[in-house]
Structure formats: C-alpha cells, structure tokens
Amino acid sequence: MMKKILVTGGTGYIGSHTVVQLLQAGLEVCVIDNLCNSKVEVIDQIQKITGKQVYFAKGDIRDRSYFKKYFPSSSD
Ligand SMILES: O=c1ccn([C@@H]2O[C@H](COP(=O)(O)OP(=O)(O)O[C@H]3O[C@H](CO)[C@H](O)[C@H](O)[C@H]3O)[C@@H](O)[C@H]2O)c(=O)[nH]1
C-alpha cells in the first residue's frame, strides 16, 4: 500500500519543495494550507513538475471543527 503524507503549509516555499521530493519518492501527498502566505496555483505547478496528483484542502488545522472534518476519528 502506498504511504500517504499530510504536509501542512505545503504551498509555501519549504512546503512545496518538500511536496515535490515526497512525490518524486513515490509517496502520495495531501496538502493543507490556509494560503496566508502562498497561492493555490502552486499546487498546479507541483503537479506539472512531478506529473503527479496532489490532494489540496484550504484551511487551518488549529481550527478544531476543520480538523475534525478531515480527521473524524481524532480524539479531543
Ligand atoms: O498559520 C499558518 C501559517 C502559514 N501557513 C502556510 O504555510 C506555508 C509556509 O509558511 P511560511 O511563509 O511561513 O514559510 P515558507 O517556508 O513558505 O517561507 C519562509 O521561509 C523562506 C525561506 O526558507 C522565506 O524566508 C520566506 O520569506 C518565509 O516566509 C505558507 O504556504 C502559508 O500559507 C498556513 O497555512 N497557516
């Protein structure tokens, strides 16, 4: 089974470069970023560079209701 990695801040400078490396290593990547210091277009650029799909969700994991939506089995 392919490993899935969650990268928070994955459209930022360090995050996007990390995502490219992870994809090129054959891992599946999901990015959560609130886009306060980056643009969603970065996802398209990553996909163009790697030829691989990135799952993207805009939001902040510090927001409890948002976190629960994506990680419903997490405990309080
Ligand atoms: O509460 C937050 C804060 C940030 N982000 C996102 O996290 C990513 C990374 O944030 P930063 O901008 O703090 O970090 P970067 O690694 O992208 O860039 C930082 O490091 C770079 C060099 O390493 C440059 O110095 C740059 O100016 C500096 O912001 C961004 O996409 C931003 O939108 C969130 O989703 N939530």
XYZ file of C-alpha atoms and ligand atoms in Angstrom:
112
model
C 0.000 0.000 0.000
C 1.325 3.473 -0.931
C 2.075 5.704 2.081
C 0.063 8.928 2.335
C 1.742 12.008 3.774
C 0.000 15.151 5.064
C 2.044 18.339 4.561
C 0.767 21.427 6.376
C 1.914 24.666 4.764
C 2.559 22.672 1.602
C 2.093 25.567 -0.815
C 4.795 27.661 0.873
C 8.458 27.760 -0.092
C 9.777 24.951 2.091
C 6.485 23.037 1.973
C 6.190 22.978 -1.822
C 9.773 21.787 -2.264
C 9.116 19.090 0.326
C 5.972 18.007 -1.520
C 7.902 17.690 -4.800
C 10.510 15.499 -3.107
C 7.872 13.292 -1.482
C 6.002 12.815 -4.774
C 9.221 12.025 -6.609
C 9.951 9.423 -3.913
C 6.671 7.740 -4.835
C 4.564 8.874 -1.890
C 1.003 10.148 -2.052
C 0.668 13.701 -0.682
C -2.165 15.747 0.784
C -1.599 19.461 1.439
C -3.451 21.628 3.938
C -2.635 25.335 3.779
C -4.660 28.424 4.632
C -2.901 30.348 1.814
C -1.996 33.254 4.140
C 1.476 33.408 2.567
C 1.146 31.445 -0.676
C -1.097 30.857 -3.675
C -3.177 27.848 -4.647
C -1.571 27.955 -8.134
C 1.488 26.349 -6.511
C -0.461 23.070 -6.487
C -0.754 23.200 -10.307
C 2.958 23.946 -10.584
C 3.856 20.993 -8.343
C 1.628 18.710 -10.428
C 3.234 19.987 -13.655
C 6.760 19.439 -12.325
C 6.092 15.952 -10.999
C 3.297 14.721 -13.271
C 1.549 13.515 -10.128
C -1.650 14.446 -8.344
C -1.677 16.426 -5.108
C -4.755 16.497 -2.881
C -5.326 20.034 -1.582
C -7.597 21.451 1.121
C -7.618 25.102 2.179
C -7.790 25.559 5.939
C -6.086 25.740 9.293
C -5.533 22.607 11.362
C -5.674 24.747 14.530
C -9.380 25.176 13.806
C -10.927 22.285 15.745
C -14.048 21.914 13.571
C -11.933 21.939 10.408
C -9.546 19.349 11.850
C -12.464 17.107 12.878
C -13.825 17.250 9.330
C -10.614 15.791 7.897
C -9.696 13.586 10.851
C -13.070 12.446 12.196
C -11.577 9.668 14.333
C -9.238 12.028 16.229
C -9.843 12.393 19.963
C -10.408 15.710 21.771
O -0.946 29.729 10.137
C -0.438 29.448 9.046
C 0.798 29.987 8.636
C 1.298 29.655 7.393
N 0.600 28.824 6.578
C 1.138 28.462 5.275
O 2.338 27.794 5.492
C 3.194 27.965 4.391
C 4.576 28.286 4.856
O 4.584 29.483 5.545
P 5.795 30.491 5.599
O 5.590 31.538 4.574
O 5.921 30.927 6.997
O 7.104 29.608 5.276
P 7.848 29.378 3.926
O 8.684 28.200 4.170
O 6.938 29.346 2.767
O 8.754 30.653 3.704
C 9.600 31.195 4.707
O 10.939 30.753 4.532
C 11.504 31.116 3.277
C 12.931 30.594 3.199
O 13.098 29.387 3.789
C 11.485 32.633 3.083
O 12.337 33.245 4.040
C 10.038 33.161 3.255
O 10.045 34.586 3.200
C 9.483 32.712 4.593
O 8.100 33.111 4.703
C 2.558 29.035 3.510
O 2.052 28.428 2.348
C 1.457 29.601 4.359
O 0.341 29.985 3.565
C -0.603 28.270 6.982
O -1.231 27.506 6.246
N -1.082 28.604 8.211
